[in-house]
Coordinates of C-alpha atoms in Angstrom, one line a residue:
M1416 CA 8.3 -33.6 48.8
S1417 CA 11.6 -35.5 48.1
T1418 CA 15.0 -34.0 48.4
Q1419 CA 15.3 -34.1 44.6
E1420 CA 11.9 -32.4 44.2
Q1421 CA 12.8 -29.7 46.7
S1422 CA 16.1 -29.1 44.8
T1423 CA 14.2 -28.8 41.5
A1424 CA 11.7 -26.4 42.9
A1425 CA 14.4 -24.3 44.5
A1426 CA 16.2 -24.1 41.1
S1427 CA 13.1 -23.1 39.2
E1428 CA 12.6 -19.4 38.3
T1429 CA 9.5 -17.7 37.1
H1430 CA 9.6 -14.5 34.9
S1431 CA 6.5 -12.5 33.9
P1432 CA 7.3 -10.1 31.1
D1433 CA 4.5 -8.6 28.9
V1434 CA 5.9 -10.4 25.7
V1435 CA 8.2 -13.4 25.3
V1436 CA 10.0 -13.7 22.1
V1437 CA 11.6 -17.1 21.3
G1438 CA 14.7 -16.7 19.1
A1439 CA 17.1 -13.8 18.6
G1440 CA 17.1 -13.7 14.8
T1441 CA 15.9 -10.9 12.6
A1442 CA 12.2 -11.3 13.2
G1443 CA 12.7 -11.9 17.0
C1444 CA 15.0 -8.9 17.4
Y1445 CA 12.7 -6.5 15.5
A1446 CA 9.7 -7.8 17.3
A1447 CA 11.3 -7.3 20.8
A1448 CA 12.6 -3.8 19.9
T1449 CA 9.2 -2.7 18.7
V1450 CA 7.5 -3.9 21.9
A1451 CA 10.2 -2.4 24.1
R1452 CA 10.0 1.0 22.4
E1453 CA 6.3 1.1 23.3
G1454 CA 7.2 0.8 27.0
Y1455 CA 6.4 -2.8 27.5
D1456 CA 8.6 -5.6 28.8
A1457 CA 10.0 -7.8 26.2
V1458 CA 12.3 -10.8 26.9
V1459 CA 14.1 -12.7 24.2
L1460 CA 14.9 -16.3 24.8
E1461 CA 18.0 -17.5 22.8
R1462 CA 19.3 -21.0 23.0
K1463 CA 22.9 -20.0 22.0
T1464 CA 25.5 -18.5 24.2
E1465 CA 25.9 -14.7 24.2
D1466 CA 29.1 -15.1 22.1
E1467 CA 27.4 -17.4 19.6
A1468 CA 24.1 -15.5 19.3
G1469 CA 23.5 -14.2 15.8
H1470 CA 25.6 -16.9 14.2
I1471 CA 23.3 -18.6 11.7
A1472 CA 23.6 -20.2 8.3
C1473 CA 22.7 -17.7 5.7
G1474 CA 23.5 -16.8 2.1
D1475 CA 24.3 -13.3 3.3
A1476 CA 22.5 -11.6 0.3
L1477 CA 20.1 -9.0 1.3
K1478 CA 17.4 -7.6 -1.1
G1479 CA 15.6 -4.6 0.2
A1480 CA 18.7 -3.3 2.0
D1481 CA 17.1 0.3 2.0
A1482 CA 13.9 -0.8 3.9
F1483 CA 14.0 -1.8 7.5
P1484 CA 11.7 -0.9 10.4
E1485 CA 12.8 2.0 12.5
S1486 CA 12.7 0.1 15.8
I1487 CA 16.3 -0.8 15.1
P1488 CA 17.7 2.1 13.1
K1489 CA 19.3 1.2 9.8
S1490 CA 22.5 3.0 10.9
Q1491 CA 22.7 0.4 13.7
I1492 CA 23.1 -2.5 11.1
E1493 CA 24.9 -0.7 8.3
P1494 CA 28.4 -1.7 9.5
A1495 CA 27.5 -5.3 8.6
F1496 CA 26.9 -4.4 5.0
T1497 CA 30.2 -5.5 3.6
N1498 CA 29.3 -5.2 -0.2
T1499 CA 26.8 -2.7 -1.4
G1500 CA 28.1 -2.8 -5.0
V1501 CA 26.1 -5.9 -6.1
D1502 CA 23.4 -5.1 -8.7
H1503 CA 22.7 -8.2 -10.7
G1504 CA 22.5 -12.0 -10.7
R1505 CA 24.8 -14.2 -12.6
F1506 CA 23.2 -17.5 -13.6
E1507 CA 25.6 -20.1 -14.8
I1508 CA 24.0 -22.8 -16.9
P1509 CA 26.6 -25.5 -17.7
Q1510 CA 24.1 -27.6 -19.7
E1511 CA 23.9 -24.7 -22.2
D1512 CA 27.4 -23.4 -21.8
T1513 CA 25.8 -20.1 -21.0
V1514 CA 26.0 -17.4 -18.3
L1515 CA 23.0 -15.1 -17.8
E1516 CA 23.5 -11.6 -16.4
I1517 CA 20.1 -10.7 -14.9
P1518 CA 19.4 -7.3 -13.3
I1519 CA 17.8 -7.5 -9.8
P1520 CA 15.5 -4.7 -8.8
G1521 CA 15.8 -2.8 -5.6
E1522 CA 18.7 -2.1 -3.3
L1523 CA 21.1 -5.0 -2.8
A1524 CA 23.9 -5.8 -0.3
V1525 CA 25.9 -8.7 0.8
I1526 CA 26.4 -8.8 4.6
D1527 CA 28.5 -10.4 7.3
R1528 CA 25.6 -12.3 8.8
W1529 CA 27.2 -12.9 12.2
E1530 CA 28.1 -9.2 12.6
Y1531 CA 24.6 -8.3 11.5
G1532 CA 23.2 -10.7 14.1
R1533 CA 25.3 -9.1 16.8
L1534 CA 24.2 -5.6 15.7
I1535 CA 20.4 -6.4 15.7
I1536 CA 20.8 -7.9 19.2
E1537 CA 22.6 -4.8 20.3
G1538 CA 19.9 -2.7 18.7
A1539 CA 17.1 -4.5 20.4
A1540 CA 18.8 -4.3 23.7
D1541 CA 19.3 -0.5 23.2
A1542 CA 15.6 -0.3 22.6
G1543 CA 15.0 -1.9 26.1
A1544 CA 14.6 -5.6 25.3
D1545 CA 16.1 -8.1 27.7
F1546 CA 18.0 -11.2 26.4
H1547 CA 18.2 -14.5 28.2
Y1548 CA 20.9 -16.6 26.5
D1549 CA 21.6 -20.4 26.9
T1550 CA 17.8 -20.8 27.3
V1551 CA 16.2 -23.7 25.5
V1552 CA 12.3 -23.6 25.3
K1553 CA 10.9 -27.0 26.0
N1554 CA 7.1 -26.5 26.2
V1555 CA 4.3 -23.9 25.7
T1556 CA 1.7 -23.3 28.4
Q1557 CA -2.0 -22.8 27.6
A1558 CA -5.1 -21.8 29.5
D1559 CA -8.2 -24.0 29.5
D1560 CA -9.6 -21.9 26.6
G1561 CA -6.6 -22.6 24.5
R1562 CA -4.9 -19.2 24.9
V1563 CA -1.1 -19.4 25.0
T1564 CA 0.1 -18.1 28.4
G1565 CA 3.8 -18.5 28.2
V1566 CA 6.6 -21.0 27.8
E1567 CA 8.7 -23.4 29.9
A1568 CA 12.5 -23.5 29.4
M1569 CA 15.8 -24.8 30.6
R1570 CA 18.9 -22.8 31.3
K1571 CA 22.1 -24.6 32.2
G1572 CA 20.1 -27.5 33.8
E1573 CA 17.7 -25.1 35.7
S1574 CA 14.0 -24.9 34.8
R1575 CA 12.5 -21.5 34.0
T1576 CA 8.9 -20.5 33.5
Y1577 CA 8.0 -17.4 31.5
E1578 CA 4.4 -16.2 32.0
A1579 CA 3.4 -13.6 29.3
D1580 CA 0.4 -12.0 27.7
V1581 CA 1.8 -12.8 24.2
V1582 CA 4.4 -15.3 23.0
I1583 CA 6.1 -14.5 19.6
D1584 CA 7.6 -17.6 18.0
A1585 CA 10.7 -16.5 16.1
A1586 CA 12.4 -19.9 16.6
G1587 CA 13.0 -20.6 12.9
S1588 CA 12.1 -23.3 10.4
L1589 CA 10.1 -26.2 11.8
S1590 CA 9.8 -24.4 15.1
V1591 CA 9.6 -26.8 18.0
L1592 CA 7.1 -24.5 19.7
Q1593 CA 4.5 -25.4 17.1
D1594 CA 4.8 -29.1 18.0
N1595 CA 3.6 -28.2 21.5
V1596 CA 0.7 -25.8 21.0
D1597 CA -2.9 -27.1 20.6
F1598 CA -4.2 -25.0 17.7
S1599 CA -7.6 -26.6 17.6
T1600 CA -9.3 -23.4 18.8
S1601 CA -7.8 -21.2 16.1
T1602 CA -7.1 -20.8 12.3
F1603 CA -3.3 -21.2 12.9
D1604 CA -1.9 -23.0 9.8
T1605 CA -0.9 -26.6 10.7
N1606 CA -0.6 -27.7 7.0
V1607 CA 3.1 -27.9 7.4
N1608 CA 5.6 -30.7 6.8
Y1609 CA 9.2 -31.2 6.1
S1610 CA 8.7 -31.4 2.3
H1611 CA 8.0 -27.6 2.4
F1612 CA 11.5 -27.0 3.5
C1613 CA 15.0 -27.3 2.1
S1614 CA 18.4 -27.7 3.8
A1615 CA 21.1 -25.1 3.2
Y1616 CA 24.8 -25.4 3.8
R1617 CA 27.4 -22.6 3.4
E1618 CA 31.1 -22.0 3.8
V1619 CA 32.7 -18.6 4.0
V1620 CA 35.7 -18.8 1.8
R1621 CA 38.6 -16.4 1.5
V1622 CA 40.6 -16.2 -1.7
D1623 CA 43.9 -14.5 -2.4
D1624 CA 42.9 -12.6 -5.6
P1625 CA 39.8 -10.5 -6.1
V1626 CA 37.0 -12.3 -8.0
E1627 CA 35.9 -10.7 -11.3
W1628 CA 32.2 -11.0 -10.3
D1629 CA 32.2 -9.1 -7.0
D1630 CA 29.2 -7.0 -8.3
A1631 CA 27.0 -10.1 -8.8
L1632 CA 25.1 -12.9 -6.9
V1633 CA 26.2 -16.1 -8.7
F1634 CA 23.7 -19.0 -9.0
K1635 CA 24.3 -22.4 -10.5
P1636 CA 22.4 -25.7 -10.6
T1637 CA 23.9 -28.7 -8.9
E1638 CA 24.9 -31.8 -10.8
R1639 CA 21.8 -33.4 -9.4
A1640 CA 18.3 -31.9 -10.1
A1641 CA 17.5 -31.3 -6.5
G1642 CA 19.4 -28.2 -5.6
Y1643 CA 21.5 -25.1 -6.6
L1644 CA 24.8 -23.6 -5.7
W1645 CA 25.5 -20.0 -4.9
Y1646 CA 28.5 -17.7 -4.6
F1647 CA 27.8 -14.4 -2.9
P1648 CA 30.7 -12.0 -2.5
R1649 CA 30.9 -10.4 0.9
T1650 CA 33.9 -8.6 -0.5
D1651 CA 36.0 -9.2 -3.6
T1652 CA 38.1 -11.8 -1.6
E1653 CA 35.6 -13.2 0.9
I1654 CA 32.9 -15.3 -0.6
N1655 CA 29.8 -17.0 0.9
A1656 CA 29.7 -20.3 -1.0
G1657 CA 26.7 -22.5 -0.4
L1658 CA 23.9 -24.7 -1.7
G1659 CA 20.2 -25.3 -1.1
F1660 CA 18.5 -28.7 -1.6
Q1661 CA 15.3 -30.4 -0.8
M1662 CA 15.2 -32.3 2.5
T1663 CA 14.3 -35.5 0.6
E1664 CA 17.9 -35.6 -0.9
E1665 CA 21.1 -37.0 0.6
P1666 CA 22.9 -34.0 2.0
M1667 CA 26.4 -35.3 1.8
K1668 CA 26.2 -36.1 -1.9
L1669 CA 25.1 -32.5 -2.5
V1670 CA 27.8 -31.0 -0.3
D1671 CA 30.3 -33.0 -2.4
D1672 CA 28.8 -31.2 -5.4
L1673 CA 29.7 -27.9 -3.8
K1674 CA 33.2 -29.0 -2.8
R1675 CA 33.8 -30.4 -6.3
D1676 CA 32.6 -27.2 -7.9
L1677 CA 34.8 -25.1 -5.6
E1678 CA 37.8 -27.3 -6.5
N1679 CA 37.2 -26.8 -10.3
R1680 CA 36.9 -23.0 -10.1
P1681 CA 40.3 -21.3 -10.7
E1682 CA 39.3 -18.3 -8.5
F1683 CA 39.1 -20.7 -5.5
R1684 CA 42.5 -22.3 -5.9
G1685 CA 44.2 -22.3 -2.5
A1686 CA 41.2 -20.7 -0.8
E1687 CA 40.9 -20.8 3.0
V1688 CA 37.6 -21.8 4.6
E1689 CA 36.8 -19.5 7.5
D1690 CA 33.4 -20.9 8.6
K1691 CA 31.0 -23.7 8.0
L1692 CA 27.3 -23.9 8.9
G1693 CA 24.0 -25.5 7.9
A1694 CA 20.3 -24.9 8.4
A1695 CA 16.7 -25.5 7.3
L1696 CA 14.9 -23.0 5.1
P1697 CA 11.3 -22.6 4.0
T1698 CA 10.5 -23.1 0.3
R1699 CA 6.8 -22.7 0.6
R1700 CA 4.0 -20.1 0.7
P1701 CA 3.6 -18.1 3.9
Y1702 CA 1.4 -19.6 6.6
D1703 CA -2.3 -18.9 5.8
S1704 CA -2.6 -17.7 9.4
A1705 CA 0.2 -17.3 11.8
V1706 CA -1.9 -16.2 14.9
H1707 CA -3.5 -18.0 17.8
P1708 CA -4.8 -16.4 21.0
G1709 CA -1.7 -15.1 22.8
Y1710 CA 0.7 -16.4 20.1
M1711 CA 2.1 -15.4 16.8
A1712 CA 4.8 -16.9 14.5
V1713 CA 7.2 -14.7 12.6
G1714 CA 10.0 -15.0 10.0
D1715 CA 11.1 -18.6 9.0
A1716 CA 8.7 -20.0 11.7
A1717 CA 5.8 -18.7 9.5
G1718 CA 7.2 -19.4 6.0
H1719 CA 8.2 -15.7 5.5
V1720 CA 10.8 -16.4 2.8
N1721 CA 10.9 -15.8 -0.9
P1722 CA 10.4 -19.4 -2.1
T1723 CA 12.4 -18.9 -5.3
T1724 CA 15.4 -17.2 -3.9
G1725 CA 15.6 -18.1 -0.2
G1726 CA 15.7 -14.4 0.7
G1727 CA 14.0 -13.5 3.9
I1728 CA 15.9 -10.9 6.0
A1729 CA 13.9 -7.8 5.2
G1730 CA 10.6 -9.6 5.3
A1731 CA 11.4 -11.1 8.6
A1732 CA 12.2 -7.6 10.0
Y1733 CA 8.8 -6.3 9.0
A1734 CA 6.9 -9.5 10.2
G1735 CA 8.6 -8.9 13.6
K1736 CA 7.4 -5.3 13.6
Y1737 CA 3.8 -6.2 12.5
A1738 CA 3.5 -8.9 15.0
A1739 CA 4.9 -6.6 17.8
E1740 CA 2.4 -3.9 16.9
A1741 CA -0.5 -6.4 17.1
A1742 CA 0.8 -7.6 20.5
V1743 CA 0.9 -3.9 21.7
E1744 CA -2.7 -3.5 20.6
G1745 CA -3.6 -6.5 22.6
L1746 CA -1.7 -5.3 25.7
E1747 CA -3.3 -1.9 25.6
T1748 CA -6.8 -3.3 25.2
G1749 CA -6.4 -6.4 27.5
D1750 CA -7.5 -8.6 24.6
V1751 CA -5.0 -11.0 22.9
S1752 CA -7.6 -12.9 21.1
E1753 CA -7.1 -14.2 17.5
K1754 CA -9.4 -11.4 16.3
T1755 CA -7.2 -8.7 17.9
L1756 CA -4.0 -10.2 16.5
W1757 CA -5.4 -10.9 13.0
E1758 CA -4.2 -7.6 11.6
Y1759 CA -0.8 -9.0 11.7
N1760 CA -1.7 -11.6 9.1
E1761 CA -3.3 -9.0 6.9
R1762 CA -0.2 -6.7 7.0
V1763 CA 2.1 -9.6 6.1
M1764 CA 0.0 -10.7 3.2
D1765 CA -0.3 -7.1 1.9
H1766 CA 3.4 -6.4 2.2
F1767 CA 5.0 -9.6 0.8
G1768 CA 2.9 -12.7 1.6
A1769 CA 0.8 -12.6 -1.5
R1770 CA 3.8 -12.1 -3.7
Y1771 CA 5.6 -15.1 -2.1
A1772 CA 2.5 -17.3 -2.5
A1773 CA 2.4 -16.5 -6.2
L1774 CA 6.1 -17.2 -6.5
D1775 CA 5.6 -20.6 -5.0
V1776 CA 3.7 -21.6 -8.1
Y1777 CA 7.0 -21.5 -10.0
N1778 CA 8.6 -23.7 -7.4
I1779 CA 5.8 -26.2 -7.9
L1780 CA 6.3 -26.0 -11.7
S1781 CA 10.1 -26.7 -11.3
T1782 CA 9.2 -30.1 -9.7
A1783 CA 7.4 -31.3 -12.8
V1784 CA 9.6 -30.1 -15.7
D1785 CA 12.7 -31.6 -17.1
V1786 CA 15.6 -29.6 -15.6
D1787 CA 17.7 -29.5 -18.8
D1788 CA 14.8 -28.3 -20.8
L1789 CA 14.0 -25.6 -18.2
M1790 CA 17.7 -24.5 -18.2
G1791 CA 17.6 -24.3 -21.9
L1792 CA 14.5 -22.1 -21.9
L1793 CA 16.0 -19.8 -19.2
A1794 CA 19.1 -19.4 -21.3
A1795 CA 16.8 -18.1 -24.2
M1796 CA 14.7 -15.7 -22.1
P1797 CA 15.5 -12.0 -21.8
G1798 CA 17.1 -11.3 -18.5
E1799 CA 14.9 -8.5 -17.4
K1800 CA 11.8 -10.7 -17.7
L1801 CA 13.5 -13.4 -15.6
A1802 CA 14.3 -10.8 -13.0
E1803 CA 10.6 -9.6 -13.0
A1804 CA 9.3 -13.2 -12.6
L1805 CA 11.8 -14.0 -9.8
Y1806 CA 11.0 -11.0 -7.7
S1807 CA 7.5 -9.8 -8.4
G1808 CA 5.5 -13.0 -8.3
S1809 CA 4.4 -12.5 -11.9
T1810 CA 5.6 -11.1 -15.1
S1811 CA 4.2 -9.8 -18.3
I1812 CA 5.0 -12.9 -20.3
G1813 CA 3.1 -12.3 -23.6
P1814 CA 3.5 -12.3 -27.4
K1815 CA 6.6 -9.9 -27.3
L1816 CA 8.5 -12.2 -25.0
A1817 CA 7.4 -15.2 -27.0
A1818 CA 8.7 -13.6 -30.2
E1819 CA 12.0 -12.6 -28.6
S1820 CA 12.5 -16.2 -27.3
L1821 CA 11.1 -18.2 -30.2
Y1822 CA 14.1 -18.6 -32.4
E1823 CA 16.6 -19.3 -29.5
S1824 CA 14.2 -21.6 -27.7
Y1825 CA 13.6 -24.1 -30.5
G1826 CA 13.1 -27.4 -28.9
H1827 CA 11.7 -26.0 -25.6
W1828 CA 8.4 -24.7 -26.9
G1829 CA 6.4 -27.2 -24.9
T1830 CA 8.0 -25.7 -21.7
I1831 CA 7.3 -22.1 -22.9
I1832 CA 3.6 -23.0 -23.3
N1833 CA 3.6 -24.6 -19.9
L1834 CA 5.3 -21.5 -18.4
F1835 CA 2.7 -19.2 -20.0
R1836 CA -0.1 -21.2 -18.5
T1837 CA 1.5 -21.4 -15.1
K1838 CA 2.0 -17.6 -15.2
R1839 CA -1.8 -17.2 -15.7
R1840 CA -2.4 -19.4 -12.6
A1841 CA 0.1 -17.4 -10.6
D1842 CA -1.7 -14.2 -11.6
D1843 CA -5.0 -15.7 -10.4
L1844 CA -3.5 -16.7 -7.1
L1845 CA -1.9 -13.3 -6.6
E1846 CA -5.3 -11.7 -7.2
L1847 CA -7.0 -13.9 -4.7
Y1848 CA -4.3 -13.2 -2.0
E1849 CA -5.0 -9.5 -2.5
E1850 CA -8.5 -10.4 -1.2
Y1851 CA -7.1 -12.0 2.0
P1852 CA -9.9 -11.9 4.6
H1853 CA -10.2 -9.2 7.3
H1854 CA -11.2 -11.5 10.1
P1855 CA -10.6 -15.1 11.1
A1856 CA -14.2 -16.3 10.5
A1857 CA -13.8 -15.7 6.7
L1858 CA -10.6 -17.6 6.4
K1859 CA -12.1 -21.0 5.7
H1860 CA -14.1 -19.8 2.7
W1861 CA -11.0 -18.0 1.3
Q1862 CA -8.9 -21.1 1.8
Q1863 CA -11.5 -23.1 -0.2
R1864 CA -11.2 -20.6 -3.1
R1865 CA -7.4 -20.8 -2.9
D1866 CA -7.4 -24.6 -2.8
D1867 CA -9.6 -24.6 -5.9
L1868 CA -7.0 -22.5 -7.7
M1869 CA -4.2 -24.7 -6.5
E1870 CA -5.9 -27.7 -8.0
K1871 CA -5.7 -25.8 -11.3
V1872 CA -2.0 -25.2 -10.7
Y1873 CA -1.3 -28.8 -10.3
E1874 CA -3.4 -29.6 -13.3
T1875 CA -1.5 -27.1 -15.4
T1876 CA 2.0 -27.9 -14.2
G1877 CA 1.6 -31.7 -13.9
A1878 CA 3.1 -31.5 -10.4
D1879 CA 2.1 -33.6 -7.4
P1880 CA 0.1 -31.6 -4.8
K1881 CA 2.4 -29.8 -2.4
Y1882 CA -0.1 -28.9 0.3

């Protein structure tokens, strides 16, 4: 062995927890806390420093603020809820010189995401999870039968090996772990590419005078068709201002749209920018399966985001809980096979996955309709119906809604007909997802039925295939 090899071997460390969680975001922290509270060893690997951990790009809006798993008590994270007075969406449609005030069902809050990030890490640590910061995962280890057995990482130039019964991938959108796992022996969803994601950029901006819309989440289309702007009030003088756009677009041009809009809004005159950050975000249906022997993906790493709003915090927390409980079952039985972990998939689909998959149909529709026509139609639709469509995955669009919208929507009737037909397809898809299979052997047949429905979605909307 050479001197260099001896030095490398000496620097290498091996750790053997029961569960390795990669990523200290919402899904990762709730997964680690759930495992630790059951008395098992959970180690969270976080690439950021301890001071920077929890600092991620986020819109800061939280739907479902009243519903979080108990593994990290809600009282632990409540100090990060900086605005609990938001109760509706404010949709600005410049093309129609219209502002829509749309109620949003459920408990809402706007949070300080970095403070929230610190608090969930603290909560998971209090539950017994161990955090290893400055640790970048480089590879995933697998047994001859394909089972994932751990990860290889680097920490400040030193190699580390983590051997574990279960690896939980909470590494975020386009997770690098998934590039390194051979999924050929399982049903894990590999039908994933960059077009299923958008880029997001946000600035935290402080203004001198309180904004008039501190009880609303403000949305506005960008000047280009590929994105939207948001203004979410953390407080009446601290605003999360951001935009989301498809990865196929040129980011700097869209960031210029945000800056130009900020400059043209009187309430932001003389504003101070406190923080800037960007990230990738799923705008797709949840993974058909996020399990593989010894391995599960959670949160953004499994597409667990509402594809129409980008909201994913509460869902990620529950995905972490469900994955952790499946891991604990595997630890207790000594069986971490795909079949044992499968219940995690079922619980995600039952809780929010089916709804998100149905909502993705409207995302697909938006790629095939004229944006100005769509904005004109939205301006004519009753706000409560829009809210129902945006958050439930379907809505009771019927003769009454058509009658309410008919006069105001003159010139957009073709879009209305298309929307009605698309709604029926979304209903069909939602019904199929409610029949999600109870074991991995049945997934292929279910996928074929789903893909047949998706062909009808593309036919109805005129959109190019997304998957």
